[in-house]
C-alpha positions as a LaTeX table, in Angstrom:
\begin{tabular}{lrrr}
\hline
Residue & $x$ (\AA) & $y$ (\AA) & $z$ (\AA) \\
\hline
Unk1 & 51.31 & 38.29 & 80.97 \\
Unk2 & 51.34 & 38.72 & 76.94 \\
Unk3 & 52.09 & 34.22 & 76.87 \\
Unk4 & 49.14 & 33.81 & 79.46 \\
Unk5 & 46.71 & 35.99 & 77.69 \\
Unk6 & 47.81 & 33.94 & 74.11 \\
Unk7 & 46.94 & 31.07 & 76.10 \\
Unk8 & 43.64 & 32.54 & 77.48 \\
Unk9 & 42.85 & 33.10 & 73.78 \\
Unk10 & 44.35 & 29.38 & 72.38 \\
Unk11 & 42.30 & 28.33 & 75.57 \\
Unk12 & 38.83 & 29.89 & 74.32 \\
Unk13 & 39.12 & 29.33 & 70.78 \\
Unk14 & 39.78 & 25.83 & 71.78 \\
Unk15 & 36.89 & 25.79 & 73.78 \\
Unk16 & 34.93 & 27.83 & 70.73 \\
Unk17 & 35.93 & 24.99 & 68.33 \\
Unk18 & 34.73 & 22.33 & 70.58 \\
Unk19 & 31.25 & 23.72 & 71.26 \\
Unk20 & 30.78 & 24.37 & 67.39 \\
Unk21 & 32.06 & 21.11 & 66.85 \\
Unk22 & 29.84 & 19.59 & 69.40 \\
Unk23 & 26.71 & 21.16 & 67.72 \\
Unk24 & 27.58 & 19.98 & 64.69 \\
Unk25 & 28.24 & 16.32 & 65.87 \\
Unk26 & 24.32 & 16.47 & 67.56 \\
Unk27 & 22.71 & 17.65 & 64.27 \\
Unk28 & 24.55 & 14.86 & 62.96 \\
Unk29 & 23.27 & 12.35 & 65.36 \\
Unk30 & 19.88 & 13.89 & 65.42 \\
Unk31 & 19.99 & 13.81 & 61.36 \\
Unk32 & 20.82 & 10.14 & 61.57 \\
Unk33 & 18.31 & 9.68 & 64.40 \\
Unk34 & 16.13 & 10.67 & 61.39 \\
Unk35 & 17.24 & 8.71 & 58.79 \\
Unk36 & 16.72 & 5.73 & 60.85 \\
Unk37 & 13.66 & 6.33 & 61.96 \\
Unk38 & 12.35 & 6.56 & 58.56 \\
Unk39 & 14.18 & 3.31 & 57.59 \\
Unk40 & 12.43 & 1.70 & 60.41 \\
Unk41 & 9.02 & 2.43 & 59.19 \\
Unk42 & 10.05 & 1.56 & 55.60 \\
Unk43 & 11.61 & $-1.31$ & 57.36 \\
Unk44 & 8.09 & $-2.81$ & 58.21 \\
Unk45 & 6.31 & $-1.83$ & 54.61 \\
Unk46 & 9.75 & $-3.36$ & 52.91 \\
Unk47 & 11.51 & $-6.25$ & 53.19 \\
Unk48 & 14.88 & $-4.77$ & 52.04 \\
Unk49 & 16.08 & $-1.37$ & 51.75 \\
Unk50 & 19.36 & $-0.46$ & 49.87 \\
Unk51 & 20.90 & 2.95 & 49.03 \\
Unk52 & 22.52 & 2.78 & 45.67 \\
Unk53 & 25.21 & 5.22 & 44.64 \\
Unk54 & 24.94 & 5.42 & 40.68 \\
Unk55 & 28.11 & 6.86 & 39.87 \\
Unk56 & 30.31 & 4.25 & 41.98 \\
Unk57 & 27.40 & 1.55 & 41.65 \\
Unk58 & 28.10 & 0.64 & 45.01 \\
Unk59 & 25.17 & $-0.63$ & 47.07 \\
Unk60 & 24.16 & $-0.20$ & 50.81 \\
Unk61 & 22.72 & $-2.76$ & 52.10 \\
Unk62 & 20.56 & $-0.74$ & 54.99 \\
Unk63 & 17.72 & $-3.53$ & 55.55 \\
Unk64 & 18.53 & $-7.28$ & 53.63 \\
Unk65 & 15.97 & $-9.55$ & 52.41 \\
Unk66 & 16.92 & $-13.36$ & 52.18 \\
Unk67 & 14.79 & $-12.91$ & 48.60 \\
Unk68 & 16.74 & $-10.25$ & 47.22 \\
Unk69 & 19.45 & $-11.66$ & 45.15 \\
Unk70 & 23.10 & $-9.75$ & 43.85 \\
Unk71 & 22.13 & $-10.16$ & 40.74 \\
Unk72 & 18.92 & $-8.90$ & 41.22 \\
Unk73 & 20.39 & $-5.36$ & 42.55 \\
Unk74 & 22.12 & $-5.48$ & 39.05 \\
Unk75 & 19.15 & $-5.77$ & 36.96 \\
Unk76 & 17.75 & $-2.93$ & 39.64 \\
Unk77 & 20.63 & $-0.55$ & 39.44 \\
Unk78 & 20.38 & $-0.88$ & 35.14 \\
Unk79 & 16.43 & 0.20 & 35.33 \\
Unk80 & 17.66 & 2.83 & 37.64 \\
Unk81 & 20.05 & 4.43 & 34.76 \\
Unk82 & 17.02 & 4.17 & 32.35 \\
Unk83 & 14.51 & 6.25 & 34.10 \\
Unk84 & 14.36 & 9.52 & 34.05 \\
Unk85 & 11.66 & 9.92 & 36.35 \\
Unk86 & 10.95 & 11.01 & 39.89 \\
Unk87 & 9.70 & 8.02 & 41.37 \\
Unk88 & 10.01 & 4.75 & 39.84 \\
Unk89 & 7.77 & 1.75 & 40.69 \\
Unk90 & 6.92 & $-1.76$ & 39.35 \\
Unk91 & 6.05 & $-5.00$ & 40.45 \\
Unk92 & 7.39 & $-8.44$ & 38.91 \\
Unk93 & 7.44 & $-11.92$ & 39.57 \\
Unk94 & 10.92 & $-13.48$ & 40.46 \\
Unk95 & 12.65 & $-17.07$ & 39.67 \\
Unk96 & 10.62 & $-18.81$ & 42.67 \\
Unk97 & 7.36 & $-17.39$ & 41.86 \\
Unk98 & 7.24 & $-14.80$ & 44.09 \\
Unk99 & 5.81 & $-11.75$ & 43.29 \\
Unk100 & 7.74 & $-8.62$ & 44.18 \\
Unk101 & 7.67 & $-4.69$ & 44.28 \\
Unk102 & 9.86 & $-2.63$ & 44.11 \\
Unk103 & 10.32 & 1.23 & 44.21 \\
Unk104 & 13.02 & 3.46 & 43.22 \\
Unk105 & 13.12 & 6.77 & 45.16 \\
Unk106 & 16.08 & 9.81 & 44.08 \\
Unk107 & 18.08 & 10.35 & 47.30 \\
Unk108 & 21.06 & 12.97 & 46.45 \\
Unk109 & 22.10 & 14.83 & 43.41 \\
Unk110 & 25.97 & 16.01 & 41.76 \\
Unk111 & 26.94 & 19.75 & 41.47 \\
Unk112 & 25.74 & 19.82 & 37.93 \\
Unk113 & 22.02 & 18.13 & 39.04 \\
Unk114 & 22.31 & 14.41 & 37.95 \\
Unk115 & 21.06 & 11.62 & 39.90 \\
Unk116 & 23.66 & 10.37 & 41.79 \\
Unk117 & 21.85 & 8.53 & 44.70 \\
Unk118 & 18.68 & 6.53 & 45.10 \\
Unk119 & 16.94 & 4.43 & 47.44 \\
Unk120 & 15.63 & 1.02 & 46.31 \\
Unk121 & 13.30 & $-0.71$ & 48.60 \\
Unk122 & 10.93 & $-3.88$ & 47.40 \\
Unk123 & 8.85 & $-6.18$ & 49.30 \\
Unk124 & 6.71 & $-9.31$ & 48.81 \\
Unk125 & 3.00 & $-9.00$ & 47.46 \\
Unk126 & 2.72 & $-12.24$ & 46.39 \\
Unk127 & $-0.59$ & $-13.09$ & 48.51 \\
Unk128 & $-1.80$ & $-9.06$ & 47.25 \\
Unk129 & $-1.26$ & $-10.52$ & 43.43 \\
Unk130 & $-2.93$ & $-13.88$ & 43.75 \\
Unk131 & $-5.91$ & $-12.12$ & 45.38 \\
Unk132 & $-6.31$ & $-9.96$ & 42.32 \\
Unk133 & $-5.39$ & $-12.60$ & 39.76 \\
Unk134 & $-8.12$ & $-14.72$ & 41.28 \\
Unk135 & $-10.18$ & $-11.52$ & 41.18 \\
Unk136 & $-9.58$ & $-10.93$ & 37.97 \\
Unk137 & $-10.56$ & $-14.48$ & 37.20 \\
Unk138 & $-13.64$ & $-14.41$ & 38.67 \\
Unk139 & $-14.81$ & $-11.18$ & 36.97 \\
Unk140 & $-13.71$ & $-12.90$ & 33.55 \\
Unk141 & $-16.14$ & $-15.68$ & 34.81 \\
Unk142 & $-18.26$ & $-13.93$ & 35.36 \\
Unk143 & $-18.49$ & $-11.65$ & 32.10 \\
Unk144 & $-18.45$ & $-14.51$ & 30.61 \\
Unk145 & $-21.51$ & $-16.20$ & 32.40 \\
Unk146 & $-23.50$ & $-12.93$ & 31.49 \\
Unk147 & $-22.49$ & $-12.86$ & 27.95 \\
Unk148 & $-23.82$ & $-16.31$ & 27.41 \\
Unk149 & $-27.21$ & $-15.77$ & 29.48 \\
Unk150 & $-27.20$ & $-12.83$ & 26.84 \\
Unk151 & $-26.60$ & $-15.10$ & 23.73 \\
Unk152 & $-29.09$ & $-17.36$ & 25.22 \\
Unk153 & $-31.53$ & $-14.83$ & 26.28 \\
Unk154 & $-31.42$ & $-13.49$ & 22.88 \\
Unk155 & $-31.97$ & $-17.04$ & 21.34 \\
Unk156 & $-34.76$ & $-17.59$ & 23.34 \\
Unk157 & $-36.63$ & $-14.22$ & 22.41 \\
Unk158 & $-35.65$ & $-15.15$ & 18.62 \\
Unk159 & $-37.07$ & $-18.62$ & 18.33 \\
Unk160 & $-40.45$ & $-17.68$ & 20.82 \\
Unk161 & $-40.68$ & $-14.39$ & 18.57 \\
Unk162 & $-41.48$ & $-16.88$ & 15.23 \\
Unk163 & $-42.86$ & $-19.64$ & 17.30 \\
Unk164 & $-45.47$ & $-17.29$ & 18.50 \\
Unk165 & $-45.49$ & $-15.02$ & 15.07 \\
Unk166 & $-46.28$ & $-18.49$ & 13.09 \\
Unk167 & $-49.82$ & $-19.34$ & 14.78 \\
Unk168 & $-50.62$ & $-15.94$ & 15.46 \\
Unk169 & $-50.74$ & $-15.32$ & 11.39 \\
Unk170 & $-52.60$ & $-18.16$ & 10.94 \\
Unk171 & $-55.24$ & $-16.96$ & 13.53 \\
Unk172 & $-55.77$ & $-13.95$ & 11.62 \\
Unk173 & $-55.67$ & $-15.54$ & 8.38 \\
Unk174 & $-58.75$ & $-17.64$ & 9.55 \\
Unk175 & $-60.03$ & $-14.71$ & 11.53 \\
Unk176 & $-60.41$ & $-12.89$ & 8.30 \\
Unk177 & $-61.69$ & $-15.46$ & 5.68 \\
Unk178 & $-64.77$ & $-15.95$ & 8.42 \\
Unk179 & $-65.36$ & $-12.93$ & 8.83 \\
Unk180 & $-64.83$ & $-12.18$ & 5.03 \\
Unk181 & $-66.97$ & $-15.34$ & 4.59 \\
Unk182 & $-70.19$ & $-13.66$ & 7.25 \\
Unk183 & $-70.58$ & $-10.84$ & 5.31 \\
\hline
\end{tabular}
């Protein structure tokens, strides 16, 4: 009786350990459910997505670009040790004249509160830039244009001012020696 009641007991704390174990392994799945969900949208706003561990410097590839480049992640992975900030974003152009952005996001922390984990997504806005180069262009241009009509306008109102100053002095010159000349 005592052996079948310790096996009873191995029995349900087997069982115990299962279910616990089983709950744990579907917050797990439902966790990574998450994660890839999220990846998936960032997957359509980014054309690759890496997890970079700053302490190993190993990178996760977790969505690959044919643009992004190894040494490229390098040069990524170095700005990430620089920054001290929350978020960091910037936009560059790269070797084949694409322009690119990229954004660094903190994903996990150490015990003692350091960065240890980031996310590094980037994505191509080269037809975004050229739009707002040529933008920019055409508002130069176009402050330009206006500045000149100015010059000119100004020109204009200069030279009409003393070719209409000129005669009118003279008519009053006359206008008073005849009238000086009637009394």
């Amino acid at each position: 009786i005592i052996c079948v009641i310790y096996v009873l007991l191995a029995l349900l704390l087997f069982l115990r350990y299962r279910v616990s174990r089983s709950r744990t392994e579907k917050r797990s799945i439902l966790q990574d459910q998450k994660r890839l969900r999220v990846i998936n949208a960032l997957g359509h706003a980014y054309s690759s997505i890496s997890l970079v561990n700053l302490k190993t410097e190993e990178i996760e590839i977790l969505k690959s670009s044919e643009n992004m480049k190894p040494d490229q992640q390098g040069d990524v992975l170095s700005k990430a040790h620089q920054e001290e900030r929350e978020t960091l974003s910037f936009t560059a152009r790269t070797v084949d004249e694409r322009w690119m952005t990229m954004i660094i996001v903190p994903q996990g922390y150490d015990k003692d509160g350091k960065l240890c984990t980031v996310l590094v997504a980037n994505r191509d806005v080269t037809e975004e830039k050229e739009r707002e180069i040529a933008q920019d262009r055409n508002l130069r241009n176009a402050l330009a244009a206006a500045e000149h009509a100015n010059r000119a306008k100004t020109v204009f109102l200069n030279n009409m001012s003393h070719d209409i100053r000129t005669p009118m002095n003279a008519v009053i010159g006359f206008t008073a020696l005849a009238y000086q000349s009637l009394r």
